[in-house]
Coordinates of C-alpha atoms and ligand atoms in Angstrom, one line a residue:
Chain A
M1 CA 55.8 103.5 54.2
I2 CA 58.7 102.2 56.3
Q3 CA 59.1 98.6 57.1
V4 CA 61.8 97.5 59.6
E5 CA 62.3 93.8 59.8
N6 CA 64.2 92.2 62.6
L7 CA 67.1 94.6 62.7
V8 CA 70.2 93.4 64.6
K9 CA 73.3 95.5 65.0
H10 CA 76.6 94.5 66.5
Y11 CA 79.3 97.0 67.4
G12 CA 82.2 94.6 67.8
S13 CA 81.0 92.1 70.5
F14 CA 78.3 94.5 71.8
V15 CA 74.8 94.0 70.5
A16 CA 73.2 97.4 70.2
L17 CA 70.0 96.2 68.4
K18 CA 68.5 92.8 69.3
G19 CA 65.9 92.3 66.6
I20 CA 63.8 95.3 66.0
S21 CA 60.7 95.2 63.8
F22 CA 58.0 97.8 63.2
E23 CA 56.2 99.5 60.4
V24 CA 55.4 103.1 59.9
P25 CA 52.5 104.0 57.6
S26 CA 52.7 107.1 55.5
G27 CA 51.9 110.3 57.2
Q28 CA 52.4 109.1 60.8
V29 CA 54.5 110.9 63.3
L30 CA 56.3 108.2 65.2
G31 CA 58.2 108.9 68.5
F32 CA 61.1 106.8 69.4
L33 CA 61.4 106.9 73.1
G34 CA 64.2 105.3 75.1
P35 CA 66.9 105.9 77.6
N36 CA 70.4 106.8 76.5
G37 CA 72.1 103.9 74.8
A38 CA 68.8 102.1 74.0
G39 CA 69.6 102.0 70.3
K40 CA 67.5 104.9 68.9
S41 CA 70.3 106.5 67.0
T42 CA 71.6 103.2 65.7
T43 CA 68.1 102.4 64.3
M44 CA 68.0 105.8 62.6
K45 CA 71.5 105.4 61.2
I46 CA 70.5 102.1 59.6
L47 CA 67.3 103.6 58.2
T48 CA 69.2 106.4 56.5
G49 CA 71.8 104.0 55.1
Y50 CA 74.6 105.5 57.2
L51 CA 75.2 102.1 58.8
Y52 CA 74.6 98.6 57.5
P53 CA 72.6 96.3 59.9
S54 CA 74.3 93.1 61.0
S55 CA 71.1 91.4 59.9
G56 CA 67.6 92.3 59.1
H57 CA 66.1 94.8 56.6
V58 CA 64.8 98.3 56.2
K59 CA 62.5 99.0 53.3
V60 CA 61.1 102.3 52.3
D61 CA 58.2 102.1 49.9
G62 CA 59.3 98.6 49.2
I63 CA 62.9 99.5 48.4
D64 CA 65.6 97.9 50.5
V65 CA 68.0 100.5 51.9
Q66 CA 71.0 98.2 51.5
E67 CA 70.2 97.2 48.0
D68 CA 69.4 100.7 46.7
P69 CA 70.6 103.2 49.2
L70 CA 70.5 106.2 46.9
S71 CA 66.8 105.9 46.0
V72 CA 65.9 105.6 49.7
R73 CA 68.1 108.6 50.7
K74 CA 66.4 110.7 48.1
K75 CA 63.1 110.2 49.9
V76 CA 64.5 110.8 53.4
G77 CA 65.6 114.0 55.1
Y78 CA 67.8 113.4 58.1
L79 CA 68.9 115.4 61.1
P80 CA 71.5 113.4 63.0
E81 CA 72.0 113.6 66.7
T82 CA 75.0 115.8 66.3
N83 CA 73.7 118.7 64.2
P84 CA 75.8 118.4 61.0
L85 CA 76.7 122.1 60.4
Y86 CA 79.8 123.6 58.7
M87 CA 80.5 126.3 61.2
D88 CA 82.5 128.5 58.9
M89 CA 79.8 128.6 56.2
R90 CA 77.0 131.1 56.0
V91 CA 73.4 129.8 56.3
D92 CA 72.6 130.6 52.7
D93 CA 75.7 128.9 51.4
Y94 CA 75.1 125.9 53.6
L95 CA 71.5 125.5 52.4
R96 CA 72.6 126.0 48.8
F97 CA 75.2 123.3 49.2
V98 CA 72.8 120.8 50.7
G99 CA 70.2 121.6 48.1
S100 CA 72.6 121.2 45.2
I101 CA 74.0 117.9 46.4
R102 CA 70.4 116.7 46.8
G103 CA 70.0 117.4 43.1
L104 CA 68.1 120.7 43.2
R105 CA 69.0 123.1 40.4
G106 CA 68.2 126.7 39.4
K107 CA 64.7 127.6 40.2
A108 CA 63.9 124.5 42.2
L109 CA 66.9 125.2 44.4
S110 CA 66.0 128.8 45.1
Q111 CA 62.4 127.8 45.8
G112 CA 63.5 125.0 48.1
I113 CA 65.7 127.4 50.0
Q114 CA 63.0 130.0 50.2
R115 CA 60.5 127.4 51.5
V116 CA 62.7 126.1 54.3
V117 CA 63.9 129.6 55.3
E118 CA 60.2 130.5 55.7
V119 CA 59.1 127.4 57.5
C120 CA 62.1 127.3 59.8
G121 CA 62.1 131.1 60.4
L122 CA 65.6 131.7 59.2
A123 CA 65.1 135.0 57.3
R124 CA 66.8 137.0 60.1
V125 CA 70.0 134.9 60.1
Y126 CA 70.1 133.9 56.4
R127 CA 73.3 135.7 55.7
K128 CA 75.1 135.0 58.9
E129 CA 77.9 132.6 59.6
I130 CA 76.5 129.5 61.3
R131 CA 79.1 129.7 64.0
E132 CA 77.5 133.0 65.1
L133 CA 74.1 131.5 65.6
S134 CA 72.4 130.6 68.9
K135 CA 71.8 126.9 69.6
G136 CA 68.1 127.2 68.8
Y137 CA 68.9 128.8 65.4
R138 CA 71.5 126.2 64.6
Q139 CA 68.9 123.5 65.3
R140 CA 66.5 125.2 62.9
V141 CA 69.3 125.3 60.2
G142 CA 69.7 121.6 60.8
L143 CA 66.0 121.0 60.3
A144 CA 66.0 123.2 57.2
Q145 CA 68.8 121.2 55.8
A146 CA 66.8 118.0 56.4
M147 CA 63.7 119.2 54.5
I148 CA 65.2 121.3 51.7
H149 CA 64.2 118.6 49.2
D150 CA 60.7 118.3 50.6
P151 CA 61.2 114.7 51.6
E152 CA 58.4 112.2 52.2
I153 CA 60.1 111.0 55.3
L154 CA 61.9 113.0 58.0
V155 CA 64.2 111.3 60.4
L156 CA 65.0 113.5 63.4
D157 CA 67.4 112.3 66.0
E158 CA 66.8 114.2 69.3
P159 CA 65.9 117.5 67.5
T160 CA 65.3 119.4 70.8
S161 CA 68.2 118.1 73.0
G162 CA 70.2 120.9 74.5
L163 CA 67.7 123.7 73.8
D164 CA 66.1 126.0 76.3
P165 CA 62.4 125.6 77.1
N166 CA 61.3 128.3 74.7
Q167 CA 63.3 126.9 71.9
I168 CA 62.0 123.5 72.6
V169 CA 58.4 124.7 72.3
E170 CA 59.3 126.4 69.0
I171 CA 61.0 123.4 67.5
R172 CA 58.1 121.1 68.6
E173 CA 55.6 123.4 67.0
L174 CA 57.7 123.3 63.8
I175 CA 57.8 119.5 63.9
R176 CA 54.1 119.2 64.5
N177 CA 53.5 121.4 61.5
L178 CA 55.9 119.3 59.4
G179 CA 54.2 116.1 60.5
T180 CA 50.8 117.1 59.0
D181 CA 51.8 116.1 55.5
R182 CA 54.7 113.6 55.8
T183 CA 56.0 110.7 57.8
V184 CA 58.2 111.8 60.7
L185 CA 60.4 109.6 62.8
L186 CA 61.5 111.4 65.9
S187 CA 63.7 110.2 68.7
T188 CA 63.8 111.8 72.1
H189 CA 64.1 111.1 75.8
Y190 CA 61.8 113.9 76.7
L191 CA 58.5 112.3 77.5
Q192 CA 56.4 115.5 77.0
E193 CA 57.9 115.7 73.5
V194 CA 56.3 112.5 72.2
E195 CA 53.1 113.3 74.0
A196 CA 53.0 116.7 72.4
T197 CA 54.0 115.7 68.9
C198 CA 53.6 112.1 68.1
D199 CA 50.7 109.9 66.8
R200 CA 52.4 106.8 68.0
I201 CA 55.1 105.9 70.5
L202 CA 57.7 103.2 70.3
I203 CA 59.6 102.6 73.5
I204 CA 62.9 101.0 73.0
A205 CA 65.2 99.7 75.7
Q206 CA 68.5 97.8 75.5
G207 CA 68.1 97.2 71.8
K208 CA 64.5 95.9 71.9
I209 CA 61.1 97.4 71.4
V210 CA 59.3 97.2 74.8
A211 CA 56.1 99.1 73.9
D212 CA 54.3 100.3 70.9
G213 CA 51.1 102.4 70.9
T214 CA 49.5 105.8 71.4
A215 CA 50.3 107.7 74.6
R216 CA 46.8 106.9 75.8
S217 CA 47.0 103.2 75.2
L218 CA 50.4 103.0 76.9
T219 CA 49.4 104.8 80.0
S220 CA 46.2 102.8 80.3
T221 CA 48.3 99.7 80.9
L222 CA 49.3 100.9 84.3
P223 CA 46.9 101.4 87.2
P224 CA 46.0 105.1 87.7
G225 CA 47.6 107.2 90.4
P226 CA 46.3 107.7 94.0
L227 CA 43.1 109.5 94.8
T228 CA 43.5 113.0 96.1
V229 CA 40.7 114.5 98.2
E230 CA 40.4 118.0 99.4
I231 CA 37.9 118.6 102.1
K232 CA 36.8 121.9 103.8
G233 CA 36.3 121.1 107.4
P234 CA 38.0 121.0 110.8
K235 CA 41.4 119.4 110.4
D236 CA 41.5 117.1 113.4
K237 CA 37.9 115.9 113.0
V238 CA 38.3 115.1 109.3
E239 CA 41.6 113.3 109.9
T240 CA 40.3 111.0 112.7
Q241 CA 37.0 110.3 111.0
L242 CA 38.8 109.4 107.7
K243 CA 41.2 107.1 109.6
E244 CA 38.2 105.5 111.4
L245 CA 36.5 105.0 108.1
F246 CA 39.5 103.3 106.6
P247 CA 41.3 101.4 109.4
P248 CA 44.6 99.8 108.3
E249 CA 43.1 96.3 107.8
T250 CA 41.0 97.6 104.9
G251 CA 44.2 98.2 103.0
V252 CA 43.3 101.8 102.2
Q253 CA 46.0 104.3 103.1
V254 CA 45.1 107.8 104.2
Q255 CA 47.8 110.4 104.1
F256 CA 47.5 113.9 105.3
L257 CA 48.9 116.3 102.8
G258 CA 48.4 119.7 104.3
E259 CA 46.0 122.5 105.3
D260 CA 46.0 125.5 103.1
P261 CA 44.3 127.8 103.6
P262 CA 43.3 127.0 107.2
G263 CA 40.1 124.9 107.2
E264 CA 40.8 123.3 103.8
V265 CA 42.6 120.0 104.3
C266 CA 44.0 117.8 101.7
F267 CA 44.4 114.0 101.8
R268 CA 45.8 111.4 99.6
V269 CA 44.0 108.2 99.7
G270 CA 45.8 105.1 98.4
T271 CA 43.4 102.5 97.0
S272 CA 43.5 99.5 94.7
P273 CA 41.5 99.9 91.5
E274 CA 38.9 97.4 92.6
S275 CA 38.0 99.0 95.9
D276 CA 38.0 102.4 94.2
E277 CA 34.3 102.9 93.6
H278 CA 33.4 102.0 97.2
V279 CA 36.1 104.3 98.6
R280 CA 34.9 107.3 96.7
E281 CA 31.3 106.8 97.7
A282 CA 32.4 106.3 101.4
I283 CA 34.3 109.5 101.4
F284 CA 31.5 111.4 99.8
D285 CA 29.0 110.1 102.4
L286 CA 31.3 110.9 105.3
V287 CA 31.7 114.5 104.1
S288 CA 28.0 115.0 103.5
R289 CA 27.1 113.4 106.8
N290 CA 29.3 115.8 108.7
G291 CA 28.3 118.9 106.7
W292 CA 31.8 119.4 105.5
K293 CA 32.5 120.4 101.9
L294 CA 34.1 118.3 99.3
L295 CA 36.3 120.6 97.2
E296 CA 38.1 118.2 95.0
M297 CA 38.3 114.5 94.4
H298 CA 40.8 113.7 91.7
R299 CA 42.7 110.7 90.4
P300 CA 45.3 111.3 87.7
P301 CA 45.9 108.6 85.2
A302 CA 49.3 106.9 85.1
T303 CA 51.8 109.1 83.3
L304 CA 53.9 108.2 80.4
E305 CA 56.9 108.7 82.7
Q306 CA 55.7 105.8 84.9
V307 CA 55.3 103.6 81.9
F308 CA 58.7 104.6 80.6
R309 CA 60.4 103.9 84.0
K310 CA 58.6 100.6 84.4
L311 CA 59.6 99.4 80.9
T312 CA 63.1 100.8 80.6
L313 CA 64.8 100.3 84.0
D314 CA 67.1 97.3 84.5
P315 CA 65.4 94.3 86.2
I316 CA 67.9 94.8 89.0
E317 CA 66.4 98.2 89.6
E318 CA 62.8 97.1 89.4
P319 CA 62.2 97.2 93.1
L320 CA 62.9 100.9 92.9
V321 CA 59.9 101.3 90.6
A322 CA 57.7 99.7 93.1
K323 CA 59.0 101.8 96.0
E324 CA 58.6 104.9 93.9
L325 CA 55.0 104.1 93.1
S326 CA 54.1 103.3 96.7
M327 CA 55.5 106.7 97.7
G328 CA 53.0 107.9 95.2
G329 CA 50.4 106.0 97.2
S330 CA 48.9 103.7 94.5
H331 CA 50.6 100.7 95.9
V332 CA 48.5 99.1 98.6
Chain B
M1 CA 76.5 120.1 37.8
S2 CA 77.4 116.6 39.0
K3 CA 77.5 115.6 42.7
T4 CA 81.3 115.4 42.4
T5 CA 81.4 119.0 41.3
V6 CA 79.2 120.2 44.2
I7 CA 81.7 118.6 46.6
L8 CA 84.7 119.9 44.7
K9 CA 83.3 123.4 44.9
R10 CA 82.6 123.3 48.6
E11 CA 86.0 121.9 49.4
F12 CA 87.8 124.5 47.2
R13 CA 85.8 127.4 48.7
S14 CA 86.2 126.2 52.2
Y15 CA 90.0 126.6 51.9
F16 CA 89.4 130.3 51.6
L17 CA 87.3 130.3 54.8
S18 CA 90.1 128.8 56.9
P19 CA 93.3 130.5 58.0
I20 CA 95.4 127.4 57.5
A21 CA 95.2 127.5 53.8
Y22 CA 96.2 131.2 53.7
V23 CA 99.1 130.6 56.1
V24 CA 100.3 127.5 54.2
G25 CA 99.7 128.9 50.8
G26 CA 101.4 132.2 51.7
L27 CA 104.4 130.5 53.2
F28 CA 104.7 128.3 50.0
L29 CA 104.6 131.4 47.8
A30 CA 107.0 133.4 50.0
I31 CA 109.6 130.7 50.5
G32 CA 109.3 129.5 47.0
G33 CA 109.7 133.0 45.7
W34 CA 112.7 133.7 47.9
F35 CA 114.5 130.5 46.9
Y36 CA 113.6 131.1 43.3
F37 CA 114.7 134.8 43.2
S38 CA 117.9 134.1 45.0
R39 CA 118.7 131.5 42.4
V40 CA 117.8 133.9 39.6
F41 CA 120.2 136.5 40.9
F42 CA 122.8 133.9 41.5
D43 CA 122.4 132.5 38.0
F44 CA 122.3 135.9 36.4
G45 CA 125.4 136.8 38.3
A46 CA 127.1 133.7 36.8
G47 CA 125.8 134.5 33.4
A48 CA 124.1 131.1 33.2
E49 CA 121.0 130.1 31.2
A50 CA 117.7 130.9 33.0
R51 CA 116.4 127.8 34.7
M52 CA 113.8 126.9 37.4
D53 CA 115.6 123.9 38.7
G54 CA 116.0 125.5 42.1
F55 CA 112.3 125.8 42.5
F56 CA 111.3 122.5 41.1
N57 CA 113.9 120.6 43.0
L58 CA 112.4 121.8 46.2
L59 CA 108.9 121.1 45.3
P60 CA 108.8 117.5 46.7
L61 CA 110.0 119.0 50.0
F62 CA 107.5 121.9 50.0
F63 CA 104.6 119.5 49.1
L64 CA 105.7 117.2 51.9
V65 CA 104.3 119.7 54.4
L66 CA 101.9 121.7 52.2
V67 CA 99.8 118.9 50.8
P68 CA 99.2 117.2 54.2
A69 CA 98.3 120.6 55.6
L70 CA 95.6 120.8 52.9
S71 CA 94.5 117.2 53.1
M72 CA 94.3 116.8 56.8
R73 CA 90.9 118.4 57.2
L74 CA 89.2 116.7 54.2
W75 CA 87.7 113.9 56.2
A76 CA 88.8 114.5 59.8
E77 CA 87.0 117.8 60.0
E78 CA 83.8 116.3 58.7
K79 CA 84.0 113.7 61.5
K80 CA 84.6 116.3 64.1
L81 CA 81.7 118.5 62.9
G82 CA 79.3 115.6 62.5
T83 CA 78.9 116.4 58.8
F84 CA 80.4 113.1 57.9
E85 CA 77.1 111.5 58.7
L86 CA 75.3 114.0 56.6
L87 CA 77.6 113.4 53.6
L88 CA 77.1 109.7 53.8
T89 CA 73.4 109.9 53.9
F90 CA 73.1 112.2 50.9
P91 CA 72.0 110.4 47.7
V92 CA 75.6 110.4 46.5
R93 CA 78.0 107.5 45.9
S94 CA 81.0 107.3 48.2
R95 CA 83.3 107.4 45.2
D96 CA 81.8 110.8 44.1
L97 CA 82.4 112.1 47.6
I98 CA 86.0 110.9 47.6
L99 CA 86.7 112.2 44.1
G100 CA 85.1 115.6 44.8
K101 CA 87.3 116.0 47.9
F102 CA 90.4 114.9 46.0
L103 CA 89.8 117.2 43.1
G104 CA 88.8 120.1 45.4
G105 CA 92.2 119.8 47.2
L106 CA 94.0 119.4 43.9
L107 CA 92.4 122.5 42.4
F108 CA 93.7 124.5 45.4
V109 CA 97.3 123.2 44.7
V110 CA 96.9 124.0 41.0
V111 CA 95.9 127.6 41.9
L112 CA 98.9 127.9 44.2
L113 CA 101.2 126.7 41.5
A114 CA 99.5 129.1 39.1
F115 CA 100.5 131.9 41.4
T116 CA 104.2 131.0 40.7
L117 CA 103.8 131.4 36.9
P118 CA 105.2 134.9 37.1
Y119 CA 108.5 133.4 37.9
P120 CA 109.1 131.7 34.6
M121 CA 107.5 134.5 32.8
T122 CA 110.0 137.1 34.2
L123 CA 112.7 134.6 33.5
A124 CA 111.6 134.4 29.9
A125 CA 111.4 138.1 29.6
Y126 CA 114.9 138.7 30.9
G127 CA 116.8 135.7 29.5
K128 CA 116.6 132.6 27.4
L129 CA 114.3 130.1 29.0
D130 CA 113.9 126.5 28.0
W131 CA 110.2 126.0 28.4
G132 CA 110.3 122.2 28.2
P133 CA 111.5 121.5 31.7
V134 CA 109.3 124.3 33.0
I135 CA 106.1 122.8 31.6
G136 CA 107.3 119.4 32.7
G137 CA 108.0 120.8 36.1
Y138 CA 104.5 122.2 36.5
L139 CA 102.8 119.1 35.1
G140 CA 105.0 116.9 37.3
G141 CA 104.3 119.2 40.2
I142 CA 100.5 118.7 39.8
L143 CA 100.9 114.9 39.5
L144 CA 103.2 114.9 42.5
A145 CA 100.7 116.9 44.5
A146 CA 97.9 114.6 43.4
S147 CA 99.8 111.5 44.6
Y148 CA 100.6 113.2 48.0
L149 CA 97.0 114.3 48.2
S150 CA 95.5 110.9 47.6
L151 CA 97.6 109.5 50.4
G152 CA 96.7 112.4 52.7
L153 CA 93.0 112.1 52.0
F154 CA 93.1 108.4 52.8
I155 CA 94.9 109.1 56.1
S156 CA 92.4 111.8 56.9
S157 CA 89.6 109.3 56.6
L158 CA 91.2 107.2 59.4
T159 CA 90.9 109.8 62.1
R160 CA 88.8 112.6 63.4
D161 CA 91.8 114.6 64.6
Q162 CA 93.3 116.9 62.0
I163 CA 96.7 117.1 63.7
I164 CA 97.0 113.3 63.8
A165 CA 96.1 113.2 60.1
L166 CA 98.8 115.9 59.4
L167 CA 101.5 114.1 61.4
L168 CA 100.7 110.6 59.9
S169 CA 100.6 112.0 56.4
V170 CA 103.9 113.8 56.7
A171 CA 105.5 110.7 58.2
S172 CA 104.2 108.4 55.5
L173 CA 105.2 110.8 52.8
L174 CA 108.6 111.2 54.3
I175 CA 109.1 107.4 54.2
L176 CA 107.9 107.3 50.6
V177 CA 110.2 110.1 49.6
L178 CA 113.2 108.5 51.4
L179 CA 112.4 105.1 50.0
P180 CA 115.1 105.2 47.3
Q181 CA 117.8 106.1 49.9
F182 CA 116.7 103.3 52.1
G183 CA 116.9 100.9 49.2
A184 CA 120.4 102.2 48.2
A185 CA 121.6 101.5 51.7
M186 CA 120.5 97.9 51.4
S187 CA 121.2 96.7 47.8
P188 CA 121.5 98.3 44.4
S189 CA 118.6 96.2 43.0
L190 CA 116.4 97.2 45.8
A191 CA 117.3 100.8 45.2
E192 CA 116.1 100.5 41.6
A193 CA 112.8 98.8 42.7
F194 CA 112.2 101.5 45.3
K195 CA 112.9 104.2 42.8
L196 CA 110.0 102.9 40.7
L197 CA 107.7 103.3 43.8
S198 CA 108.8 106.8 44.7
P199 CA 106.6 109.6 43.5
V200 CA 109.6 111.9 43.7
E201 CA 111.6 109.9 41.2
H202 CA 108.8 110.0 38.7
F203 CA 108.4 113.7 39.3
R204 CA 112.1 114.3 38.5
S205 CA 111.8 112.3 35.4
I206 CA 108.8 114.4 34.1
A207 CA 110.5 117.7 35.3
R208 CA 113.4 117.0 33.1
G209 CA 111.0 117.8 30.3
V210 CA 110.5 114.2 29.0
L211 CA 107.0 112.9 29.2
D212 CA 107.1 109.2 29.7
L213 CA 103.9 107.2 29.7
R214 CA 105.2 105.0 32.5
D215 CA 105.4 108.1 34.8
L216 CA 101.8 109.0 34.0
I217 CA 100.7 105.4 34.7
F218 CA 102.5 105.4 38.0
Y219 CA 100.6 108.5 39.2
F220 CA 97.4 107.2 37.9
V221 CA 97.8 103.9 39.7
F222 CA 99.1 105.5 42.9
C223 CA 96.2 107.9 43.2
G224 CA 93.7 105.2 42.2
L225 CA 95.1 102.9 44.8
F226 CA 94.7 105.4 47.7
L227 CA 91.3 106.6 46.5
Y228 CA 90.2 103.0 46.5
L229 CA 91.6 102.4 50.0
N230 CA 89.7 105.5 51.0
A231 CA 86.5 104.0 49.7
L232 CA 87.2 100.8 51.6
V233 CA 87.6 102.8 54.8
L234 CA 84.1 104.3 54.3
E235 CA 82.7 100.9 53.6
F236 CA 84.3 99.5 56.7
K237 CA 82.8 102.3 58.8
K238 CA 79.3 101.5 57.5
R239 CA 79.7 97.9 58.4
N240 CA 81.2 98.4 61.8
G241 CA 79.9 101.8 63.0
Ligands
LIG1 N1 80.1 103.4 66.9 C1 79.8 102.7 68.0 N2 80.7 101.8 68.4 C2 80.5 101.1 69.5 N3 79.3 101.2 70.3 C3 78.4 102.0 69.9 C4 78.6 102.9 68.7 N4 77.5 103.6 68.5 C5 76.7 103.3 69.6 N5 77.2 102.4 70.3 C6 76.6 101.8 71.5 O1 75.3 101.2 71.1 C7 74.3 101.5 72.1 C8 73.2 102.2 71.4 O2 73.6 103.5 71.0 P1 72.6 104.5 70.4 O3 71.9 103.9 69.2 O4 73.4 105.7 70.1 O5 71.6 104.8 71.5 P2 70.5 106.0 71.7 O6 70.5 106.8 70.5 O7 69.2 105.3 72.0 O8 71.0 106.7 72.9 C9 75.0 102.3 73.2 O9 75.3 101.4 74.2 C10 76.2 102.8 72.6 O10 77.2 102.9 73.5
LIG2 MG1 71.0 108.7 70.3

């Protein structure tokens, strides 16, 4: 279990972390989400004992990182943001070096190497120089390095940054598998990544934690998106009748989206959550009264992206969020 | 195998992966050999006793370039590659990292020096060789290299740019080597004091074939000081990022 208590970190006069506290129970996959410069890497560097905090504590299984860094580092596997590879070494030599310095000897060492080569799919490049490898393979070598001693805790700082979409999917899959039997702390600014891989999300902005919860609990804090309605019927008639049904003073916005194929018209209807039930029923009645066909009525929940933008944009830029949402139609 | 040994082995082996070590080592052996053999023929021509002074006298100068060329990468390259963060998050004490790097570099110098052993052996085969100064020269050479290396390693920890590490190391060593001359230009007592601080003077004393405990202590303290300063740099980085 990881306990982070009130971490503060100054870089000179700049305050990168302004009091961060959280706990990670064993076995959890925790996603650290935040814009660039939020303080994700700084937190991880303190957790792995690479940096000292200006104040506050990190404890792993009750051991303070600053008091006994070596014991904590034994439990932790770490992939820093810059993949730490010796370019002129071969993959096997590199893994042997990391394994040996992590205290593996003889049979334990060769088994450790064999295990990570298998898990990370490195058999094909095992005897190659690291400099010859593609970015995806390099990232796998970095991951292999982090888990060669089968650590209880994996700290991965942006493990998929700079990879192509296929490589990203592969690495995410790998991380998901790794997370089944250990604690993983993962930082990213890809939102799909945390949704795809993490049990829990911490959103961090400007050195502070601004949200903490599951993807579901975070998105449910925002109102859902606009209602999209697809109706099969004559375009002009549908449009005028809808506008008649919801004149501007009701506060419901009707926006024509398109007609494709001919005869199927699509509308976006902006509502407030309270009036929602009534609006849906009214639309249904209108359609059935006219003998049109209701093909689709759909309302997406708020996305993590909206939560992220809302929480991490500067206050100065906050109006931009409102504008953006109203373009999406949910703002009435 | 201790953690220090693991680092030592990696550092030593990595010299064979980079062209710099081959170029520098090759130049050292070539130039050293040329100087040495020209002296041999000269001395033989004059019918003098076989000596290796020519070679050992030049060693402080050779090492002035050779050792910084070997030490420049020791920390700077790690920073450039990002492996610095890896090393410092391994379950290894900073002093073991520093010591491993120091000894790995030193081992490479020792191997280079070992390649010159055929010189005195051929001398001994062809003429009368006084082994005292030769053994003193090699021992002093290793200690001299160790002192240069500890300084170069410290300077390498200050930057992520190998070229800057090289230039700064050569410049600092040059000042250190010329210290007695600076002192002499100012006052005789200062000259004596500066001689005590100069690794080259202690090398000359050992290379005469006389082993003085004070010379050994000098190198021990000198290396210890710079390795300690190196540890302070690492500690400073942890504190300040
Ligand atoms: N070594 C450093 N010296 C000075 N400022 C730093 C240093 N490292 C990070 N910072 C600053 O601290 C802030 C947080 O950085 P970081 O933890 O790397 O953010 P993230 O990983 O979330 O992008 C950034 O504004 C960054 O510029
Ligand atoms: Mg970062």
